[in-house]
Amino acid sequence: MLCPCPNPHNNNALIGSEMAPESLLAAVDLGSNSFRLEIGRIGSHQRIERVEYLKETVRQGNGLNSRQELSREAMERGWECLARFGERLRGFDASHVRAVATQTLREALNADEFVTRGSQLLGFPIEVIPGEEEARLIYRGVASSLPPSQQKRLVIDIGGRSTEIIIGQHSQPMQVASYALGSVSWSSRFFSDGALNKANFQAAVAAAKQCLAQAQFAYPGTAWDCAYASSGTANAVADALTAQGLGGQVITPAKLRHLYEMLLDIGHVDRLRMPGLKEDRRPVVAGGISVMMAVVDLLGITELEVAQGALRQGALHDLLDHEPPADKEAAEVGALQLDFGVDAPHAQRVQRIACELYRQILPGETAAQSTQALAIAAQLHEVGMRVALSNYHRHGAYIVEHCGLATWQPELRQRICQLVLGHQGKLRKLEDAIEEPQLALPLMALRIAVQLSHTRRDPDMQGIQIKRSGSECKLSTPSGWMLTYPQSARLLEEEAMAWSKTPWSLKLQLR
């Protein structure tokens, strides 16, 4: 089942980058556990912005009988869901919709009957895709939610009846594989009696390792730099860990062991009431966790970061049929500026001055993440003005913190939020964080840049210098500057007063 990444293929017409900004795209994912509909709008800078997301737990994977046929009940559940999705998609252009079915319909001998009727109800053709195409779409969806990186990424997706394993770099998968095991099939096979005991788990994990044996050699630890988990089982595990205060963003073998022991203590699916675990996941969580335990152990994974992208996002990006911008960060920042009406030339002015001041404060030193955060924060420091001018810095920090379209790493996002929040007003709102030079020094550079640019014209920077000695920064101006720019001088004096109430100080030598 292992193969090099296949060429992208889609029977539907693909849509070029000239598509109108307000056009809608839709992806329908007929999974073994749930059917999902995602509708996205092509926004500024060719981003796909979520408009609507519908999910129904159909459990079609449980409807396969001993003859590998979907039961009438399972088909009816699926058809009823597709009819509801079809009503929502009425009026969509056929080239704007892609509907894909995965492992259950790959296995079902009567899949044609379901697909024929389902396509009529949905209003669009349903495509039963190979496992390798499913893996390719999963990786593209995951990559769309991650920040730019040179790292080779391992992506694990444990679905209802199949598990996809992919290695890729940037937005392109390099190696893909699909294996016929998942949360639904493993729960039905090894936990059909409902008992959550060691014997059932041991049998499930051992069988999963046997099914995945090829992956141990195809995906050695030397072939990838970081690992991600996506979709249902990963999100269920993350939610349960988060609810117990264990940090669900990163899954480790120790955390999986903790959940496994909790399930043993509970003892039976009928008594399963785990904090954070959604009701629709309760019947299949044991199978999903057993497969994840096998994958993590077999591939020697020490950390699995939970990613938000999935197959349906990959299908949307396929419809859009464009490569991400070469500078993804700049595109995301530019899109936010456009969406919130930011004065881009002024933001670039503040960025240029702030970065130059920061280089003077830390001459010859490397502070890559602080510099990156400062540059982004300067570009977005006025993003909250579209909400309200009063306290716009607080609105801006909220927007930056919660904007799901920006794919910054959590630490970088937090630093950008702090800089946007702190770029004006009193500094005590940052509390103890201001003690860190990684925040205080770029923040000082940003605040000074904002004050010097108060006229929204390029300020005269000739002869202005700032030097640091320990916790003190000294800013000096050339002779005559104070008389020429009296308002700028007053703003700097107010800035020095603000810093005097922190562990840092800003001394002025204005002439």
PDB file of N, CA and C in Angstrom, residues 148-220:
ATOM      1  N   PRO A 148       5.123  28.175   7.758  1.00  0.00           N
ATOM      2  CA  PRO A 148       6.188  27.747   6.845  1.00  0.00           C
ATOM      3  C   PRO A 148       7.333  27.096   7.616  1.00  0.00           C
ATOM      4  N   SER A 149       7.916  26.074   7.024  1.00  0.00           N
ATOM      5  CA  SER A 149       9.023  25.376   7.684  1.00  0.00           C
ATOM      6  C   SER A 149       9.793  24.570   6.652  1.00  0.00           C
ATOM      7  N   GLN A 150      11.090  24.431   6.876  1.00  0.00           N
ATOM      8  CA  GLN A 150      11.921  23.574   6.034  1.00  0.00           C
ATOM      9  C   GLN A 150      11.895  22.128   6.514  1.00  0.00           C
ATOM     10  N   GLN A 151      11.274  21.869   7.650  1.00  0.00           N
ATOM     11  CA  GLN A 151      11.291  20.539   8.237  1.00  0.00           C
ATOM     12  C   GLN A 151      10.497  19.543   7.400  1.00  0.00           C
ATOM     13  N   LYS A 152      10.933  18.298   7.466  1.00  0.00           N
ATOM     14  CA  LYS A 152      10.159  17.210   6.879  1.00  0.00           C
ATOM     15  C   LYS A 152       9.164  16.741   7.930  1.00  0.00           C
ATOM     16  N   ARG A 153       7.888  16.761   7.563  1.00  0.00           N
ATOM     17  CA  ARG A 153       6.819  16.505   8.520  1.00  0.00           C
ATOM     18  C   ARG A 153       6.230  15.111   8.334  1.00  0.00           C
ATOM     19  N   LEU A 154       6.099  14.415   9.438  1.00  0.00           N
ATOM     20  CA  LEU A 154       5.384  13.148   9.462  1.00  0.00           C
ATOM     21  C   LEU A 154       3.963  13.439   9.929  1.00  0.00           C
ATOM     22  N   VAL A 155       2.967  12.994   9.170  1.00  0.00           N
ATOM     23  CA  VAL A 155       1.565  13.221   9.522  1.00  0.00           C
ATOM     24  C   VAL A 155       0.866  11.874   9.686  1.00  0.00           C
ATOM     25  N   ILE A 156       0.213  11.694  10.833  1.00  0.00           N
ATOM     26  CA  ILE A 156      -0.544  10.476  11.135  1.00  0.00           C
ATOM     27  C   ILE A 156      -2.024  10.851  11.213  1.00  0.00           C
ATOM     28  N   ASP A 157      -2.846  10.163  10.443  1.00  0.00           N
ATOM     29  CA  ASP A 157      -4.294  10.410  10.479  1.00  0.00           C
ATOM     30  C   ASP A 157      -5.007   9.074  10.725  1.00  0.00           C
ATOM     31  N   ILE A 158      -5.560   8.918  11.930  1.00  0.00           N
ATOM     32  CA  ILE A 158      -6.283   7.692  12.278  1.00  0.00           C
ATOM     33  C   ILE A 158      -7.770   7.959  12.078  1.00  0.00           C
ATOM     34  N   GLY A 159      -8.318   7.426  10.997  1.00  0.00           N
ATOM     35  CA  GLY A 159      -9.725   7.611  10.693  1.00  0.00           C
ATOM     36  C   GLY A 159     -10.565   6.475  11.245  1.00  0.00           C
ATOM     37  N   GLY A 160     -11.766   6.327  10.688  1.00  0.00           N
ATOM     38  CA  GLY A 160     -12.664   5.299  11.178  1.00  0.00           C
ATOM     39  C   GLY A 160     -12.255   3.893  10.781  1.00  0.00           C
ATOM     40  N   ARG A 161     -11.847   3.729   9.501  1.00  0.00           N
ATOM     41  CA  ARG A 161     -11.461   2.396   9.031  1.00  0.00           C
ATOM     42  C   ARG A 161     -10.110   2.387   8.325  1.00  0.00           C
ATOM     43  N   SER A 162      -9.436   3.520   8.272  1.00  0.00           N
ATOM     44  CA  SER A 162      -8.110   3.546   7.661  1.00  0.00           C
ATOM     45  C   SER A 162      -7.207   4.504   8.422  1.00  0.00           C
ATOM     46  N   THR A 163      -5.920   4.244   8.319  1.00  0.00           N
ATOM     47  CA  THR A 163      -4.904   5.106   8.928  1.00  0.00           C
ATOM     48  C   THR A 163      -3.935   5.519   7.837  1.00  0.00           C
ATOM     49  N   GLU A 164      -3.749   6.817   7.673  1.00  0.00           N
ATOM     50  CA  GLU A 164      -2.836   7.339   6.661  1.00  0.00           C
ATOM     51  C   GLU A 164      -1.559   7.852   7.328  1.00  0.00           C
ATOM     52  N   ILE A 165      -0.429   7.555   6.710  1.00  0.00           N
ATOM     53  CA  ILE A 165       0.869   8.013   7.191  1.00  0.00           C
ATOM     54  C   ILE A 165       1.574   8.690   6.025  1.00  0.00           C
ATOM     55  N   ILE A 166       2.026   9.904   6.253  1.00  0.00           N
ATOM     56  CA  ILE A 166       2.590  10.710   5.167  1.00  0.00           C
ATOM     57  C   ILE A 166       3.845  11.409   5.651  1.00  0.00           C
ATOM     58  N   ILE A 167       4.820  11.535   4.777  1.00  0.00           N
ATOM     59  CA  ILE A 167       5.951  12.433   4.992  1.00  0.00           C
ATOM     60  C   ILE A 167       5.898  13.484   3.895  1.00  0.00           C
ATOM     61  N   GLY A 168       6.028  14.754   4.279  1.00  0.00           N
ATOM     62  CA  GLY A 168       6.010  15.818   3.296  1.00  0.00           C
ATOM     63  C   GLY A 168       6.862  16.987   3.742  1.00  0.00           C
ATOM     64  N   GLN A 169       7.024  17.914   2.848  1.00  0.00           N
ATOM     65  CA  GLN A 169       7.776  19.140   3.144  1.00  0.00           C
ATOM     66  C   GLN A 169       7.047  20.302   2.486  1.00  0.00           C
ATOM     67  N   HIS A 170       6.964  21.417   3.202  1.00  0.00           N
ATOM     68  CA  HIS A 170       6.164  22.548   2.732  1.00  0.00           C
ATOM     69  C   HIS A 170       4.731  22.052   2.500  1.00  0.00           C
ATOM     70  N   SER A 171       4.144  22.336   1.346  1.00  0.00           N
ATOM     71  CA  SER A 171       2.769  21.910   1.075  1.00  0.00           C
ATOM     72  C   SER A 171       2.698  20.616   0.270  1.00  0.00           C
ATOM     73  N   GLN A 172       3.857  20.007   0.002  1.00  0.00           N
ATOM     74  CA  GLN A 172       3.873  18.852  -0.881  1.00  0.00           C
ATOM     75  C   GLN A 172       4.178  17.553  -0.138  1.00  0.00           C
ATOM     76  N   PRO A 173       3.291  16.540  -0.269  1.00  0.00           N
ATOM     77  CA  PRO A 173       3.614  15.219   0.278  1.00  0.00           C
ATOM     78  C   PRO A 173       4.703  14.559  -0.555  1.00  0.00           C
ATOM     79  N   MET A 174       5.590  13.833   0.106  1.00  0.00           N
ATOM     80  CA  MET A 174       6.694  13.162  -0.573  1.00  0.00           C
ATOM     81  C   MET A 174       6.500  11.646  -0.599  1.00  0.00           C
ATOM     82  N   GLN A 175       5.858  11.132   0.421  1.00  0.00           N
ATOM     83  CA  GLN A 175       5.644   9.691   0.536  1.00  0.00           C
ATOM     84  C   GLN A 175       4.338   9.463   1.272  1.00  0.00           C
ATOM     85  N   VAL A 176       3.466   8.631   0.725  1.00  0.00           N
ATOM     86  CA  VAL A 176       2.146   8.434   1.319  1.00  0.00           C
ATOM     87  C   VAL A 176       1.830   6.945   1.418  1.00  0.00           C
ATOM     88  N   ALA A 177       1.045   6.588   2.423  1.00  0.00           N
ATOM     89  CA  ALA A 177       0.579   5.210   2.572  1.00  0.00           C
ATOM     90  C   ALA A 177      -0.733   5.203   3.325  1.00  0.00           C
ATOM     91  N   SER A 178      -1.570   4.219   3.026  1.00  0.00           N
ATOM     92  CA  SER A 178      -2.856   4.058   3.696  1.00  0.00           C
ATOM     93  C   SER A 178      -2.985   2.618   4.159  1.00  0.00           C
ATOM     94  N   TYR A 179      -3.409   2.426   5.400  1.00  0.00           N
ATOM     95  CA  TYR A 179      -3.533   1.095   5.996  1.00  0.00           C
ATOM     96  C   TYR A 179      -4.965   0.881   6.475  1.00  0.00           C
ATOM     97  N   ALA A 180      -5.463  -0.332   6.306  1.00  0.00           N
ATOM     98  CA  ALA A 180      -6.875  -0.625   6.589  1.00  0.00           C
ATOM     99  C   ALA A 180      -7.107  -0.942   8.062  1.00  0.00           C
ATOM    100  N   LEU A 181      -6.976   0.062   8.896  1.00  0.00           N
ATOM    101  CA  LEU A 181      -7.347  -0.048  10.312  1.00  0.00           C
ATOM    102  C   LEU A 181      -7.686   1.334  10.822  1.00  0.00           C
ATOM    103  N   GLY A 182      -8.600   1.384  11.796  1.00  0.00           N
ATOM    104  CA  GLY A 182      -9.008   2.676  12.326  1.00  0.00           C
ATOM    105  C   GLY A 182      -9.845   2.532  13.574  1.00  0.00           C
ATOM    106  N   SER A 183     -10.350   3.646  14.063  1.00  0.00           N
ATOM    107  CA  SER A 183     -11.050   3.645  15.348  1.00  0.00           C
ATOM    108  C   SER A 183     -12.343   2.837  15.307  1.00  0.00           C
ATOM    109  N   VAL A 184     -13.081   2.933  14.215  1.00  0.00           N
ATOM    110  CA  VAL A 184     -14.352   2.207  14.110  1.00  0.00           C
ATOM    111  C   VAL A 184     -14.111   0.718  13.943  1.00  0.00           C
ATOM    112  N   SER A 185     -13.277   0.346  12.982  1.00  0.00           N
ATOM    113  CA  SER A 185     -13.044  -1.078  12.710  1.00  0.00           C
ATOM    114  C   SER A 185     -12.375  -1.774  13.888  1.00  0.00           C
ATOM    115  N   TRP A 186     -11.433  -1.090  14.560  1.00  0.00           N
ATOM    116  CA  TRP A 186     -10.725  -1.719  15.682  1.00  0.00           C
ATOM    117  C   TRP A 186     -11.626  -1.811  16.919  1.00  0.00           C
ATOM    118  N   SER A 187     -12.503  -0.840  17.089  1.00  0.00           N
ATOM    119  CA  SER A 187     -13.452  -0.920  18.207  1.00  0.00           C
ATOM    120  C   SER A 187     -14.431  -2.063  17.990  1.00  0.00           C
ATOM    121  N   SER A 188     -14.906  -2.234  16.749  1.00  0.00           N
ATOM    122  CA  SER A 188     -15.836  -3.328  16.452  1.00  0.00           C
ATOM    123  C   SER A 188     -15.157  -4.685  16.584  1.00  0.00           C
ATOM    124  N   ARG A 189     -13.899  -4.749  16.206  1.00  0.00           N
ATOM    125  CA  ARG A 189     -13.192  -6.039  16.178  1.00  0.00           C
ATOM    126  C   ARG A 189     -12.700  -6.470  17.549  1.00  0.00           C
ATOM    127  N   PHE A 190     -12.196  -5.532  18.345  1.00  0.00           N
ATOM    128  CA  PHE A 190     -11.536  -5.914  19.601  1.00  0.00           C
ATOM    129  C   PHE A 190     -12.285  -5.481  20.861  1.00  0.00           C
ATOM    130  N   PHE A 191     -13.266  -4.602  20.709  1.00  0.00           N
ATOM    131  CA  PHE A 191     -14.008  -4.129  21.880  1.00  0.00           C
ATOM    132  C   PHE A 191     -15.521  -4.285  21.674  1.00  0.00           C
ATOM    133  N   SER A 192     -15.902  -5.272  20.880  1.00  0.00           N
ATOM    134  CA  SER A 192     -17.325  -5.476  20.582  1.00  0.00           C
ATOM    135  C   SER A 192     -18.130  -5.839  21.822  1.00  0.00           C
ATOM    136  N   ASP A 193     -17.466  -6.438  22.819  1.00  0.00           N
ATOM    137  CA  ASP A 193     -18.172  -6.767  24.062  1.00  0.00           C
ATOM    138  C   ASP A 193     -18.248  -5.586  25.020  1.00  0.00           C
ATOM    139  N   GLY A 194     -17.626  -4.470  24.636  1.00  0.00           N
ATOM    140  CA  GLY A 194     -17.658  -3.281  25.478  1.00  0.00           C
ATOM    141  C   GLY A 194     -16.647  -3.271  26.599  1.00  0.00           C
ATOM    142  N   ALA A 195     -15.940  -4.378  26.807  1.00  0.00           N
ATOM    143  CA  ALA A 195     -14.996  -4.477  27.923  1.00  0.00           C
ATOM    144  C   ALA A 195     -13.716  -3.707  27.609  1.00  0.00           C
ATOM    145  N   LEU A 196     -13.334  -2.818  28.534  1.00  0.00           N
ATOM    146  CA  LEU A 196     -12.089  -2.060  28.407  1.00  0.00           C
ATOM    147  C   LEU A 196     -11.071  -2.692  29.351  1.00  0.00           C
ATOM    148  N   ASN A 197     -10.490  -3.814  28.917  1.00  0.00           N
ATOM    149  CA  ASN A 197      -9.558  -4.542  29.770  1.00  0.00           C
ATOM    150  C   ASN A 197      -8.229  -4.742  29.057  1.00  0.00           C
ATOM    151  N   LYS A 198      -7.240  -5.225  29.812  1.00  0.00           N
ATOM    152  CA  LYS A 198      -5.891  -5.393  29.261  1.00  0.00           C
ATOM    153  C   LYS A 198      -5.871  -6.366  28.100  1.00  0.00           C
ATOM    154  N   ALA A 199      -6.631  -7.442  28.205  1.00  0.00           N
ATOM    155  CA  ALA A 199      -6.620  -8.463  27.151  1.00  0.00           C
ATOM    156  C   ALA A 199      -7.079  -7.869  25.821  1.00  0.00           C
ATOM    157  N   ASN A 200      -8.160  -7.096  25.837  1.00  0.00           N
ATOM    158  CA  ASN A 200      -8.660  -6.493  24.597  1.00  0.00           C
ATOM    159  C   ASN A 200      -7.686  -5.473  24.036  1.00  0.00           C
ATOM    160  N   PHE A 201      -7.102  -4.654  24.915  1.00  0.00           N
ATOM    161  CA  PHE A 201      -6.140  -3.660  24.453  1.00  0.00           C
ATOM    162  C   PHE A 201      -4.884  -4.319  23.891  1.00  0.00           C
ATOM    163  N   GLN A 202      -4.379  -5.326  24.574  1.00  0.00           N
ATOM    164  CA  GLN A 202      -3.174  -6.010  24.093  1.00  0.00           C
ATOM    165  C   GLN A 202      -3.405  -6.629  22.724  1.00  0.00           C
ATOM    166  N   ALA A 203      -4.572  -7.239  22.539  1.00  0.00           N
ATOM    167  CA  ALA A 203      -4.882  -7.841  21.244  1.00  0.00           C
ATOM    168  C   ALA A 203      -5.006  -6.770  20.168  1.00  0.00           C
ATOM    169  N   ALA A 204      -5.644  -5.644  20.502  1.00  0.00           N
ATOM    170  CA  ALA A 204      -5.837  -4.559  19.538  1.00  0.00           C
ATOM    171  C   ALA A 204      -4.508  -3.933  19.130  1.00  0.00           C
ATOM    172  N   VAL A 205      -3.638  -3.664  20.102  1.00  0.00           N
ATOM    173  CA  VAL A 205      -2.340  -3.048  19.815  1.00  0.00           C
ATOM    174  C   VAL A 205      -1.467  -3.997  18.998  1.00  0.00           C
ATOM    175  N   ALA A 206      -1.454  -5.269  19.363  1.00  0.00           N
ATOM    176  CA  ALA A 206      -0.638  -6.251  18.644  1.00  0.00           C
ATOM    177  C   ALA A 206      -1.095  -6.388  17.199  1.00  0.00           C
ATOM    178  N   ALA A 207      -2.403  -6.437  16.989  1.00  0.00           N
ATOM    179  CA  ALA A 207      -2.925  -6.550  15.623  1.00  0.00           C
ATOM    180  C   ALA A 207      -2.617  -5.296  14.816  1.00  0.00           C
ATOM    181  N   ALA A 208      -2.703  -4.128  15.464  1.00  0.00           N
ATOM    182  CA  ALA A 208      -2.389  -2.874  14.776  1.00  0.00           C
ATOM    183  C   ALA A 208      -0.924  -2.849  14.350  1.00  0.00           C
ATOM    184  N   LYS A 209      -0.041  -3.299  15.220  1.00  0.00           N
ATOM    185  CA  LYS A 209       1.383  -3.330  14.869  1.00  0.00           C
ATOM    186  C   LYS A 209       1.641  -4.276  13.706  1.00  0.00           C
ATOM    187  N   GLN A 210       0.928  -5.375  13.682  1.00  0.00           N
ATOM    188  CA  GLN A 210       1.100  -6.321  12.581  1.00  0.00           C
ATOM    189  C   GLN A 210       0.631  -5.700  11.270  1.00  0.00           C
ATOM    190  N   CYS A 211      -0.491  -4.999  11.325  1.00  0.00           N
ATOM    191  CA  CYS A 211      -1.033  -4.347  10.127  1.00  0.00           C
ATOM    192  C   CYS A 211      -0.115  -3.226   9.634  1.00  0.00           C
ATOM    193  N   LEU A 212       0.551  -2.564  10.567  1.00  0.00           N
ATOM    194  CA  LEU A 212       1.400  -1.416  10.246  1.00  0.00           C
ATOM    195  C   LEU A 212       2.880  -1.776  10.139  1.00  0.00           C
ATOM    196  N   ALA A 213       3.190  -3.064  10.116  1.00  0.00           N
ATOM    197  CA  ALA A 213       4.595  -3.497  10.185  1.00  0.00           C
ATOM    198  C   ALA A 213       5.457  -2.853   9.112  1.00  0.00           C
ATOM    199  N   GLN A 214       4.916  -2.700   7.921  1.00  0.00           N
ATOM    200  CA  GLN A 214       5.693  -2.117   6.828  1.00  0.00           C
ATOM    201  C   GLN A 214       6.105  -0.679   7.121  1.00  0.00           C
ATOM    202  N   ALA A 215       5.249   0.031   7.865  1.00  0.00           N
ATOM    203  CA  ALA A 215       5.523   1.442   8.147  1.00  0.00           C
ATOM    204  C   ALA A 215       6.772   1.617   8.992  1.00  0.00           C
ATOM    205  N   GLN A 216       7.110   0.617   9.806  1.00  0.00           N
ATOM    206  CA  GLN A 216       8.280   0.724  10.676  1.00  0.00           C
ATOM    207  C   GLN A 216       9.550   0.927   9.853  1.00  0.00           C
ATOM    208  N   PHE A 217       9.595   0.341   8.687  1.00  0.00           N
ATOM    209  CA  PHE A 217      10.782   0.448   7.833  1.00  0.00           C
ATOM    210  C   PHE A 217      10.639   1.560   6.795  1.00  0.00           C
ATOM    211  N   ALA A 218       9.395   1.857   6.415  1.00  0.00           N
ATOM    212  CA  ALA A 218       9.171   2.882   5.395  1.00  0.00           C
ATOM    213  C   ALA A 218       9.262   4.297   5.959  1.00  0.00           C
ATOM    214  N   TYR A 219       9.040   4.432   7.281  1.00  0.00           N
ATOM    215  CA  TYR A 219       9.030   5.761   7.904  1.00  0.00           C
ATOM    216  C   TYR A 219       9.975   5.806   9.111  1.00  0.00           C
ATOM    217  N   PRO A 220      11.254   5.558   8.892  1.00  0.00           N
ATOM    218  CA  PRO A 220      12.190   5.597  10.026  1.00  0.00           C
ATOM    219  C   PRO A 220      12.338   7.005  10.570  1.00  0.00           C
TER     220      PRO A 220
END
